[in-house]
mmCIF file of N, CA and C in Angstrom:
data_model
loop_
_atom_site.group_PDB
_atom_site.id
_atom_site.type_symbol
_atom_site.label_atom_id
_atom_site.label_comp_id
_atom_site.label_asym_id
_atom_site.label_seq_id
_atom_site.Cartn_x
_atom_site.Cartn_y
_atom_site.Cartn_z
ATOM 1 N N MET A 12 -42.482 -4.328 -24.709
ATOM 2 C CA MET A 12 -42.514 -4.170 -23.267
ATOM 3 C C MET A 12 -41.793 -5.349 -22.610
ATOM 4 N N SER A 13 -41.141 -5.061 -21.509
ATOM 5 C CA SER A 13 -40.328 -6.053 -20.834
ATOM 6 C C SER A 13 -41.103 -6.700 -19.695
ATOM 7 N N ASN A 14 -40.755 -7.952 -19.401
ATOM 8 C CA ASN A 14 -41.353 -8.662 -18.275
ATOM 9 C C ASN A 14 -40.474 -8.590 -17.035
ATOM 10 N N TYR A 15 -39.472 -7.742 -17.067
ATOM 11 C CA TYR A 15 -38.532 -7.607 -15.961
ATOM 12 C C TYR A 15 -38.729 -6.228 -15.335
ATOM 13 N N PRO A 16 -39.477 -6.136 -14.222
ATOM 14 C CA PRO A 16 -39.791 -4.832 -13.630
ATOM 15 C C PRO A 16 -38.533 -4.109 -13.124
ATOM 16 N N LEU A 17 -38.687 -2.826 -12.976
ATOM 17 C CA LEU A 17 -37.573 -1.980 -12.556
ATOM 18 C C LEU A 17 -37.069 -2.362 -11.161
ATOM 19 N N LEU A 18 -37.950 -2.728 -10.271
ATOM 20 C CA LEU A 18 -37.542 -3.130 -8.924
ATOM 21 C C LEU A 18 -36.681 -4.392 -8.971
ATOM 22 N N ASN A 19 -37.001 -5.314 -9.850
ATOM 23 C CA ASN A 19 -36.178 -6.517 -10.005
ATOM 24 C C ASN A 19 -34.785 -6.160 -10.536
ATOM 25 N N LEU A 20 -34.713 -5.178 -11.403
ATOM 26 C CA LEU A 20 -33.426 -4.726 -11.916
ATOM 27 C C LEU A 20 -32.571 -4.168 -10.770
ATOM 28 N N PHE A 21 -33.157 -3.357 -9.911
ATOM 29 C CA PHE A 21 -32.425 -2.819 -8.765
ATOM 30 C C PHE A 21 -31.993 -3.936 -7.813
ATOM 31 N N TRP A 22 -32.862 -4.921 -7.610
ATOM 32 C CA TRP A 22 -32.536 -6.047 -6.738
ATOM 33 C C TRP A 22 -31.366 -6.845 -7.324
ATOM 34 N N THR A 23 -31.372 -7.066 -8.608
ATOM 35 C CA THR A 23 -30.283 -7.784 -9.276
ATOM 36 C C THR A 23 -28.972 -7.003 -9.157
ATOM 37 N N MET A 24 -29.039 -5.694 -9.327
ATOM 38 C CA MET A 24 -27.831 -4.871 -9.189
ATOM 39 C C MET A 24 -27.293 -4.932 -7.764
ATOM 40 N N LEU A 25 -28.182 -4.934 -6.775
ATOM 41 C CA LEU A 25 -27.767 -5.038 -5.384
ATOM 42 C C LEU A 25 -27.101 -6.388 -5.119
ATOM 43 N N GLU A 26 -27.691 -7.458 -5.621
ATOM 44 C CA GLU A 26 -27.098 -8.792 -5.453
ATOM 45 C C GLU A 26 -25.719 -8.855 -6.101
ATOM 46 N N PHE A 27 -25.588 -8.287 -7.289
ATOM 47 C CA PHE A 27 -24.309 -8.262 -7.983
ATOM 48 C C PHE A 27 -23.269 -7.482 -7.169
ATOM 49 N N PHE A 28 -23.643 -6.342 -6.651
ATOM 50 C CA PHE A 28 -22.750 -5.540 -5.821
ATOM 51 C C PHE A 28 -22.338 -6.307 -4.573
ATOM 52 N N LEU A 29 -23.269 -6.984 -3.921
ATOM 53 C CA LEU A 29 -22.941 -7.746 -2.716
ATOM 54 C C LEU A 29 -21.996 -8.902 -3.019
ATOM 55 N N TRP A 30 -22.158 -9.554 -4.185
ATOM 56 C CA TRP A 30 -21.237 -10.627 -4.568
ATOM 57 C C TRP A 30 -19.835 -10.074 -4.796
ATOM 58 N N ILE A 31 -19.729 -8.933 -5.454
ATOM 59 C CA ILE A 31 -18.423 -8.308 -5.668
ATOM 60 C C ILE A 31 -17.798 -7.959 -4.317
ATOM 61 N N LEU A 32 -18.592 -7.397 -3.424
ATOM 62 C CA LEU A 32 -18.122 -7.060 -2.090
ATOM 63 C C LEU A 32 -17.677 -8.310 -1.332
ATOM 64 N N TRP A 33 -18.422 -9.381 -1.473
ATOM 65 C CA TRP A 33 -18.094 -10.640 -0.807
ATOM 66 C C TRP A 33 -16.747 -11.184 -1.300
ATOM 67 N N PHE A 34 -16.531 -11.174 -2.616
ATOM 68 C CA PHE A 34 -15.266 -11.674 -3.154
ATOM 69 C C PHE A 34 -14.103 -10.778 -2.721
ATOM 70 N N PHE A 35 -14.327 -9.482 -2.669
ATOM 71 C CA PHE A 35 -13.282 -8.576 -2.192
ATOM 72 C C PHE A 35 -12.895 -8.932 -0.762
ATOM 73 N N LEU A 36 -13.878 -9.136 0.105
ATOM 74 C CA LEU A 36 -13.617 -9.491 1.496
ATOM 75 C C LEU A 36 -12.918 -10.841 1.599
ATOM 76 N N LEU A 37 -13.335 -11.796 0.785
ATOM 77 C CA LEU A 37 -12.721 -13.126 0.802
ATOM 78 C C LEU A 37 -11.252 -13.044 0.395
ATOM 79 N N PHE A 38 -10.934 -12.318 -0.662
ATOM 80 C CA PHE A 38 -9.549 -12.183 -1.097
ATOM 81 C C PHE A 38 -8.727 -11.388 -0.090
ATOM 82 N N LYS A 39 -9.340 -10.408 0.539
ATOM 83 C CA LYS A 39 -8.654 -9.625 1.569
ATOM 84 C C LYS A 39 -8.254 -10.522 2.735
ATOM 85 N N ILE A 40 -9.136 -11.404 3.130
ATOM 86 C CA ILE A 40 -8.845 -12.303 4.240
ATOM 87 C C ILE A 40 -7.797 -13.333 3.839
ATOM 88 N N LEU A 41 -7.887 -13.868 2.629
ATOM 89 C CA LEU A 41 -6.882 -14.832 2.191
ATOM 90 C C LEU A 41 -5.491 -14.196 2.124
ATOM 91 N N THR A 42 -5.398 -12.973 1.629
ATOM 92 C CA THR A 42 -4.086 -12.316 1.609
ATOM 93 C C THR A 42 -3.605 -11.997 3.017
ATOM 94 N N ASP A 43 -4.517 -11.683 3.925
ATOM 95 C CA ASP A 43 -4.113 -11.412 5.294
ATOM 96 C C ASP A 43 -3.613 -12.682 5.977
ATOM 97 N N ILE A 44 -4.194 -13.807 5.651
ATOM 98 C CA ILE A 44 -3.725 -15.073 6.227
ATOM 99 C C ILE A 44 -2.271 -15.311 5.821
ATOM 100 N N PHE A 45 -1.950 -15.096 4.553
ATOM 101 C CA PHE A 45 -0.584 -15.317 4.092
ATOM 102 C C PHE A 45 0.374 -14.237 4.611
ATOM 103 N N ARG A 46 -0.112 -13.044 4.847
ATOM 104 C CA ARG A 46 0.727 -11.937 5.300
ATOM 105 C C ARG A 46 1.002 -11.999 6.797
ATOM 106 N N ASN A 47 0.203 -12.731 7.541
ATOM 107 C CA ASN A 47 0.335 -12.789 8.992
ATOM 108 C C ASN A 47 1.531 -13.665 9.358
ATOM 109 N N HIS A 48 2.567 -13.048 9.903
ATOM 110 C CA HIS A 48 3.771 -13.781 10.267
ATOM 111 C C HIS A 48 3.678 -14.375 11.673
ATOM 112 N N ASP A 49 2.631 -14.057 12.399
ATOM 113 C CA ASP A 49 2.456 -14.620 13.733
ATOM 114 C C ASP A 49 1.916 -16.040 13.680
ATOM 115 N N MET A 50 1.272 -16.396 12.581
ATOM 116 C CA MET A 50 0.700 -17.733 12.421
ATOM 117 C C MET A 50 1.733 -18.683 11.839
ATOM 118 N N GLY A 51 1.645 -19.909 12.264
ATOM 119 C CA GLY A 51 2.478 -20.948 11.670
ATOM 120 C C GLY A 51 1.819 -21.497 10.407
ATOM 121 N N GLY A 52 2.525 -22.375 9.729
ATOM 122 C CA GLY A 52 2.021 -22.944 8.487
ATOM 123 C C GLY A 52 0.749 -23.755 8.656
ATOM 124 N N TRP A 53 0.675 -24.547 9.718
ATOM 125 C CA TRP A 53 -0.520 -25.364 9.948
ATOM 126 C C TRP A 53 -1.730 -24.494 10.296
ATOM 127 N N THR A 54 -1.487 -23.456 11.062
ATOM 128 C CA THR A 54 -2.593 -22.551 11.418
ATOM 129 C C THR A 54 -3.133 -21.864 10.173
ATOM 130 N N LYS A 55 -2.219 -21.426 9.303
ATOM 131 C CA LYS A 55 -2.651 -20.806 8.055
ATOM 132 C C LYS A 55 -3.442 -21.789 7.203
ATOM 133 N N ALA A 56 -2.964 -23.028 7.128
ATOM 134 C CA ALA A 56 -3.660 -24.042 6.335
ATOM 135 C C ALA A 56 -5.059 -24.302 6.882
ATOM 136 N N LEU A 57 -5.189 -24.380 8.203
ATOM 137 C CA LEU A 57 -6.509 -24.613 8.806
ATOM 138 C C LEU A 57 -7.452 -23.442 8.545
ATOM 139 N N TRP A 58 -6.942 -22.197 8.638
ATOM 140 C CA TRP A 58 -7.786 -21.042 8.351
ATOM 141 C C TRP A 58 -8.240 -21.059 6.893
ATOM 142 N N ILE A 59 -7.344 -21.387 5.989
ATOM 143 C CA ILE A 59 -7.704 -21.420 4.564
ATOM 144 C C ILE A 59 -8.764 -22.475 4.309
ATOM 145 N N ILE A 60 -8.582 -23.651 4.894
ATOM 146 C CA ILE A 60 -9.587 -24.718 4.726
ATOM 147 C C ILE A 60 -10.926 -24.264 5.298
ATOM 148 N N PHE A 61 -10.899 -23.644 6.468
ATOM 149 C CA PHE A 61 -12.123 -23.173 7.111
ATOM 150 C C PHE A 61 -12.815 -22.115 6.256
ATOM 151 N N VAL A 62 -12.044 -21.179 5.707
ATOM 152 C CA VAL A 62 -12.620 -20.103 4.902
ATOM 153 C C VAL A 62 -13.151 -20.637 3.572
ATOM 154 N N ILE A 63 -12.509 -21.665 3.010
ATOM 155 C CA ILE A 63 -12.961 -22.203 1.717
ATOM 156 C C ILE A 63 -14.149 -23.144 1.891
ATOM 157 N N LEU A 64 -14.109 -24.016 2.911
ATOM 158 C CA LEU A 64 -15.199 -24.982 3.080
ATOM 159 C C LEU A 64 -16.465 -24.356 3.662
ATOM 160 N N LEU A 65 -16.325 -23.453 4.583
ATOM 161 C CA LEU A 65 -17.466 -22.752 5.176
ATOM 162 C C LEU A 65 -17.234 -21.250 4.993
ATOM 163 N N PRO A 66 -17.418 -20.739 3.788
ATOM 164 C CA PRO A 66 -16.972 -19.371 3.505
ATOM 165 C C PRO A 66 -17.619 -18.293 4.364
ATOM 166 N N PHE A 67 -18.920 -18.304 4.519
ATOM 167 C CA PHE A 67 -19.564 -17.230 5.284
ATOM 168 C C PHE A 67 -19.173 -17.285 6.758
ATOM 169 N N LEU A 68 -19.253 -18.462 7.337
ATOM 170 C CA LEU A 68 -18.888 -18.617 8.741
ATOM 171 C C LEU A 68 -17.388 -18.408 8.930
ATOM 172 N N GLY A 69 -16.578 -18.943 8.036
ATOM 173 C CA GLY A 69 -15.129 -18.799 8.141
ATOM 174 C C GLY A 69 -14.679 -17.356 8.081
ATOM 175 N N VAL A 70 -15.230 -16.581 7.139
ATOM 176 C CA VAL A 70 -14.872 -15.173 7.015
ATOM 177 C C VAL A 70 -15.332 -14.406 8.256
ATOM 178 N N LEU A 71 -16.536 -14.674 8.708
ATOM 179 C CA LEU A 71 -17.051 -13.983 9.895
ATOM 180 C C LEU A 71 -16.193 -14.286 11.120
ATOM 181 N N VAL A 72 -15.848 -15.534 11.338
ATOM 182 C CA VAL A 72 -15.031 -15.905 12.494
ATOM 183 C C VAL A 72 -13.633 -15.302 12.370
ATOM 184 N N TYR A 73 -13.066 -15.314 11.168
ATOM 185 C CA TYR A 73 -11.722 -14.753 10.983
ATOM 186 C C TYR A 73 -11.711 -13.253 11.294
ATOM 187 N N VAL A 74 -12.725 -12.545 10.831
ATOM 188 C CA VAL A 74 -12.781 -11.103 11.100
ATOM 189 C C VAL A 74 -12.955 -10.840 12.602
ATOM 190 N N ILE A 75 -13.742 -11.659 13.270
ATOM 191 C CA ILE A 75 -13.924 -11.479 14.709
ATOM 192 C C ILE A 75 -12.625 -11.765 15.454
ATOM 193 N N VAL A 76 -11.928 -12.845 15.079
ATOM 194 C CA VAL A 76 -10.711 -13.246 15.794
ATOM 195 C C VAL A 76 -9.524 -12.358 15.440
ATOM 196 N N ASN A 77 -9.365 -12.023 14.165
ATOM 197 C CA ASN A 77 -8.158 -11.331 13.712
ATOM 198 C C ASN A 77 -8.411 -9.932 13.163
ATOM 199 N N GLY A 78 -9.545 -9.339 13.435
ATOM 200 C CA GLY A 78 -9.867 -8.034 12.876
ATOM 201 C C GLY A 78 -8.878 -6.949 13.259
ATOM 202 N N ARG A 79 -8.498 -6.892 14.515
ATOM 203 C CA ARG A 79 -7.545 -5.874 14.970
ATOM 204 C C ARG A 79 -6.181 -6.097 14.330
ATOM 205 N N GLY A 80 -5.764 -7.333 14.245
ATOM 206 C CA GLY A 80 -4.477 -7.649 13.619
ATOM 207 C C GLY A 80 -4.462 -7.302 12.137
ATOM 208 N N MET A 81 -5.613 -7.485 11.469
ATOM 209 C CA MET A 81 -5.691 -7.139 10.051
ATOM 210 C C MET A 81 -5.429 -5.646 9.859
ATOM 211 N N SER A 82 -6.056 -4.825 10.662
ATOM 212 C CA SER A 82 -5.868 -3.378 10.511
ATOM 213 C C SER A 82 -4.453 -2.966 10.865
ATOM 214 N N GLN A 83 -3.846 -3.607 11.861
ATOM 215 C CA GLN A 83 -2.473 -3.279 12.217
ATOM 216 C C GLN A 83 -1.508 -3.676 11.102
ATOM 217 N N ARG A 84 -1.733 -4.835 10.474
ATOM 218 C CA ARG A 84 -0.875 -5.249 9.363
ATOM 219 C C ARG A 84 -1.050 -4.330 8.160
ATOM 220 N N ASP A 85 -2.284 -3.896 7.907
ATOM 221 C CA ASP A 85 -2.515 -2.942 6.813
ATOM 222 C C ASP A 85 -1.788 -1.626 7.072
ATOM 223 N N LEU A 86 -1.874 -1.131 8.298
ATOM 224 C CA LEU A 86 -1.211 0.113 8.663
ATOM 225 C C LEU A 86 0.310 -0.023 8.556
ATOM 226 N N LYS A 87 0.836 -1.142 9.021
ATOM 227 C CA LYS A 87 2.286 -1.378 8.950
ATOM 228 C C LYS A 87 2.753 -1.445 7.504
ATOM 229 N N GLN A 88 1.993 -2.109 6.645
ATOM 230 C CA GLN A 88 2.366 -2.203 5.241
ATOM 231 C C GLN A 88 2.308 -0.828 4.571
ATOM 232 N N ALA A 89 1.300 -0.041 4.900
ATOM 233 C CA ALA A 89 1.198 1.306 4.324
ATOM 234 C C ALA A 89 2.356 2.186 4.795
ATOM 235 N N GLN A 90 2.747 2.069 6.059
ATOM 236 C CA GLN A 90 3.870 2.851 6.563
ATOM 237 C C GLN A 90 5.179 2.426 5.899
ATOM 238 N N GLN A 91 5.359 1.129 5.689
ATOM 239 C CA GLN A 91 6.567 0.655 5.016
ATOM 240 C C GLN A 91 6.616 1.164 3.582
ATOM 241 N N ALA A 92 5.491 1.149 2.894
ATOM 242 C CA ALA A 92 5.457 1.648 1.521
ATOM 243 C C ALA A 92 5.743 3.151 1.497
ATOM 244 N N ASP A 93 5.198 3.889 2.456
ATOM 245 C CA ASP A 93 5.436 5.330 2.532
ATOM 246 C C ASP A 93 6.903 5.622 2.825
ATOM 247 N N ASP A 94 7.493 4.875 3.759
ATOM 248 C CA ASP A 94 8.910 5.069 4.078
ATOM 249 C C ASP A 94 9.795 4.734 2.879
ATOM 250 N N ALA A 95 9.456 3.661 2.170
ATOM 251 C CA ALA A 95 10.238 3.288 0.988
ATOM 252 C C ALA A 95 10.134 4.364 -0.088
ATOM 253 N N PHE A 96 8.952 4.936 -0.261
ATOM 254 C CA PHE A 96 8.781 5.997 -1.249
ATOM 255 C C PHE A 96 9.581 7.239 -0.863
ATOM 256 N N LYS A 97 9.515 7.612 0.405
ATOM 257 C CA LYS A 97 10.263 8.786 0.864
ATOM 258 C C LYS A 97 11.764 8.571 0.711
ATOM 259 N N GLN A 98 12.240 7.364 1.009
ATOM 260 C CA GLN A 98 13.663 7.073 0.844
ATOM 261 C C GLN A 98 14.048 7.123 -0.632
ATOM 262 N N TYR A 99 13.191 6.636 -1.495
ATOM 263 C CA TYR A 99 13.463 6.697 -2.934
ATOM 264 C C TYR A 99 13.559 8.149 -3.406
ATOM 265 N N VAL A 100 12.656 8.987 -2.920
ATOM 266 C CA VAL A 100 12.688 10.402 -3.302
ATOM 267 C C VAL A 100 13.965 11.053 -2.789
ATOM 268 N N ARG A 101 14.359 10.733 -1.538
ATOM 269 C CA ARG A 101 15.601 11.293 -0.993
ATOM 270 C C ARG A 101 16.806 10.846 -1.828
ATOM 271 N N ASP A 102 16.847 9.575 -2.183
ATOM 272 C CA ASP A 102 17.961 9.066 -2.983
ATOM 273 C C ASP A 102 17.978 9.696 -4.374
ATOM 274 N N ALA A 103 16.812 9.849 -4.972
ATOM 275 C CA ALA A 103 16.735 10.428 -6.317
ATOM 276 C C ALA A 103 17.121 11.908 -6.295
ATOM 277 N N ALA A 104 16.788 12.610 -5.223
ATOM 278 C CA ALA A 104 17.124 14.029 -5.114
ATOM 279 C C ALA A 104 18.559 14.244 -4.654
ATOM 280 N N GLY A 105 19.196 13.177 -4.176
ATOM 281 C CA GLY A 105 20.570 13.302 -3.716
ATOM 282 C C GLY A 105 20.694 13.940 -2.358
ATOM 283 N N THR A 106 19.646 13.874 -1.557
ATOM 284 C CA THR A 106 19.679 14.454 -0.212
ATOM 285 C C THR A 106 19.451 13.377 0.825
ATOM 286 N N GLY A 107 20.087 12.226 0.635
ATOM 287 C CA GLY A 107 19.916 11.112 1.567
ATOM 288 C C GLY A 107 20.483 11.436 2.928
ATOM 289 N N GLY A 108 20.339 10.522 3.845
ATOM 290 C CA GLY A 108 20.766 10.739 5.212
ATOM 291 C C GLY A 108 22.265 10.943 5.353
ATOM 292 N N ALA A 109 23.086 10.537 4.353
ATOM 293 C CA ALA A 109 24.526 10.667 4.463
ATOM 294 C C ALA A 109 25.001 12.084 4.167
ATOM 295 N N GLY A 110 24.164 12.963 3.650
ATOM 296 C CA GLY A 110 24.528 14.349 3.381
ATOM 297 C C GLY A 110 25.461 14.451 2.192
ATOM 298 N N ALA A 111 26.448 15.353 2.281
ATOM 299 C CA ALA A 111 27.343 15.603 1.163
ATOM 300 C C ALA A 111 28.216 14.401 0.882
ATOM 301 N N ALA A 112 28.572 13.630 1.908
ATOM 302 C CA ALA A 112 29.400 12.453 1.674
ATOM 303 C C ALA A 112 28.665 11.418 0.853
ATOM 304 N N GLY A 113 27.351 11.404 0.902
ATOM 305 C CA GLY A 113 26.567 10.459 0.134
ATOM 306 C C GLY A 113 26.223 10.984 -1.239
ATOM 307 N N GLY A 114 26.854 12.071 -1.694
ATOM 308 C CA GLY A 114 26.577 12.592 -3.026
ATOM 309 C C GLY A 114 25.442 13.581 -3.035
ATOM 310 N N GLY A 115 25.291 14.382 -1.977
ATOM 311 C CA GLY A 115 24.211 15.354 -1.901
ATOM 312 C C GLY A 115 24.513 16.569 -2.759
ATOM 313 N N HIS A 116 24.283 16.450 -4.062
ATOM 314 C CA HIS A 116 24.577 17.542 -4.994
ATOM 315 C C HIS A 116 23.747 18.788 -4.689
ATOM 316 N N VAL A 117 22.567 18.596 -4.214
ATOM 317 C CA VAL A 117 21.708 19.742 -3.910
ATOM 318 C C VAL A 117 22.330 20.579 -2.798
ATOM 319 N N ASP A 118 22.831 19.907 -1.763
ATOM 320 C CA ASP A 118 23.467 20.630 -0.663
ATOM 321 C C ASP A 118 24.723 21.367 -1.138
ATOM 322 N N GLU A 119 25.509 20.707 -1.965
ATOM 323 C CA GLU A 119 26.738 21.328 -2.467
ATOM 324 C C GLU A 119 26.427 22.541 -3.341
ATOM 325 N N LEU A 120 25.407 22.411 -4.188
ATOM 326 C CA LEU A 120 25.026 23.547 -5.030
ATOM 327 C C LEU A 120 24.521 24.721 -4.183
ATOM 328 N N ALA A 121 23.811 24.409 -3.115
ATOM 329 C CA ALA A 121 23.327 25.469 -2.229
ATOM 330 C C ALA A 121 24.498 26.177 -1.548
ATOM 331 N N LYS A 122 25.514 25.398 -1.150
ATOM 332 C CA LYS A 122 26.690 26.006 -0.524
ATOM 333 C C LYS A 122 27.431 26.899 -1.526
ATOM 334 N N LEU A 123 27.560 26.413 -2.760
ATOM 335 C CA LEU A 123 28.219 27.224 -3.784
ATOM 336 C C LEU A 123 27.451 28.521 -4.039
ATOM 337 N N ALA A 124 26.138 28.439 -4.086
ATOM 338 C CA ALA A 124 25.325 29.638 -4.306
ATOM 339 C C ALA A 124 25.482 30.615 -3.149
ATOM 340 N N ASP A 125 25.571 30.111 -1.933
ATOM 341 C CA ASP A 125 25.784 30.983 -0.775
ATOM 342 C C ASP A 125 27.151 31.666 -0.841
ATOM 343 N N LEU A 126 28.158 30.893 -1.244
ATOM 344 C CA LEU A 126 29.501 31.477 -1.370
ATOM 345 C C LEU A 126 29.532 32.554 -2.450
ATOM 346 N N ARG A 127 28.831 32.312 -3.552
ATOM 347 C CA ARG A 127 28.793 33.305 -4.622
ATOM 348 C C ARG A 127 28.056 34.559 -4.162
ATOM 349 N N SER A 128 26.940 34.382 -3.471
ATOM 350 C CA SER A 128 26.158 35.544 -3.040
ATOM 351 C C SER A 128 26.882 36.341 -1.955
ATOM 352 N N SER A 129 27.732 35.667 -1.164
ATOM 353 C CA SER A 129 28.481 36.402 -0.134
ATOM 354 C C SER A 129 29.725 37.072 -0.696
ATOM 355 N N GLY A 130 30.066 36.774 -1.954
ATOM 356 C CA GLY A 130 31.217 37.408 -2.579
ATOM 357 C C GLY A 130 32.495 36.612 -2.451
ATOM 358 N N ALA A 131 32.431 35.441 -1.828
ATOM 359 C CA ALA A 131 33.625 34.614 -1.669
ATOM 360 C C ALA A 131 34.032 33.976 -2.990
ATOM 361 N N LEU A 132 33.086 33.795 -3.908
ATOM 362 C CA LEU A 132 33.361 33.234 -5.241
ATOM 363 C C LEU A 132 32.904 34.220 -6.298
ATOM 364 N N THR A 133 33.676 34.301 -7.363
ATOM 365 C CA THR A 133 33.234 35.098 -8.511
ATOM 366 C C THR A 133 32.284 34.254 -9.333
ATOM 367 N N ASP A 134 31.610 34.876 -10.278
ATOM 368 C CA ASP A 134 30.684 34.134 -11.136
ATOM 369 C C ASP A 134 31.419 33.060 -11.932
ATOM 370 N N GLU A 135 32.639 33.373 -12.373
ATOM 371 C CA GLU A 135 33.419 32.407 -13.147
ATOM 372 C C GLU A 135 33.824 31.209 -12.280
ATOM 373 N N GLU A 136 34.256 31.483 -11.052
ATOM 374 C CA GLU A 136 34.637 30.394 -10.140
ATOM 375 C C GLU A 136 33.414 29.547 -9.778
ATOM 376 N N TYR A 137 32.298 30.214 -9.572
ATOM 377 C CA TYR A 137 31.053 29.500 -9.268
ATOM 378 C C TYR A 137 30.674 28.568 -10.407
ATOM 379 N N GLN A 138 30.757 29.060 -11.635
ATOM 380 C CA GLN A 138 30.376 28.260 -12.797
ATOM 381 C C GLN A 138 31.304 27.055 -12.952
ATOM 382 N N LYS A 139 32.610 27.259 -12.737
ATOM 383 C CA LYS A 139 33.567 26.149 -12.837
ATOM 384 C C LYS A 139 33.280 25.090 -11.770
ATOM 385 N N ALA A 140 33.054 25.536 -10.537
ATOM 386 C CA ALA A 140 32.767 24.589 -9.448
ATOM 387 C C ALA A 140 31.455 23.846 -9.685
ATOM 388 N N LYS A 141 30.473 24.548 -10.200
ATOM 389 C CA LYS A 141 29.178 23.935 -10.499
ATOM 390 C C LYS A 141 29.314 22.901 -11.609
ATOM 391 N N ASP A 142 30.052 23.236 -12.656
ATOM 392 C CA ASP A 142 30.252 22.277 -13.755
ATOM 393 C C ASP A 142 31.004 21.049 -13.265
ATOM 394 N N LYS A 143 32.009 21.265 -12.400
ATOM 395 C CA LYS A 143 32.775 20.146 -11.855
ATOM 396 C C LYS A 143 31.881 19.251 -10.997
ATOM 397 N N LEU A 144 31.022 19.859 -10.208
ATOM 398 C CA LEU A 144 30.134 19.095 -9.323
ATOM 399 C C LEU A 144 29.119 18.277 -10.112
ATOM 400 N N LEU A 145 28.595 18.857 -11.161
ATOM 401 C CA LEU A 145 27.556 18.166 -11.932
ATOM 402 C C LEU A 145 28.124 17.186 -12.952
ATOM 403 N N ALA A 146 29.429 17.227 -13.188
ATOM 404 C CA ALA A 146 30.049 16.320 -14.169
ATOM 405 C C ALA A 146 30.159 14.913 -13.633
#
């Protein structure tokens, strides 16, 4: 039989979870301090010292003072990542903003297929043009 009651086990798990949550919040704030381009170097240094020397008070004050800015920077970073991903997909698919001049093979193949279906190209001419385009 154990001398560690079940309620103590739950309390220990809660404390462990809160410590993990605390470290997550602390690292989130430290990364936000470095990511904030509105602050100068000395301001960043003072915030870091404040957050490290008085962690609970420093984190609470930082969230109160810069909470709105933190969410705006997170949103801006997410939008930049989304835009970069979309641009990568456009470049990989060959349908970038430059169109056919930028190497839009998909657009050219669609035009060739339209010409073939309208009867302007024979199957042999279509195949030759397609092979030339993809080469």
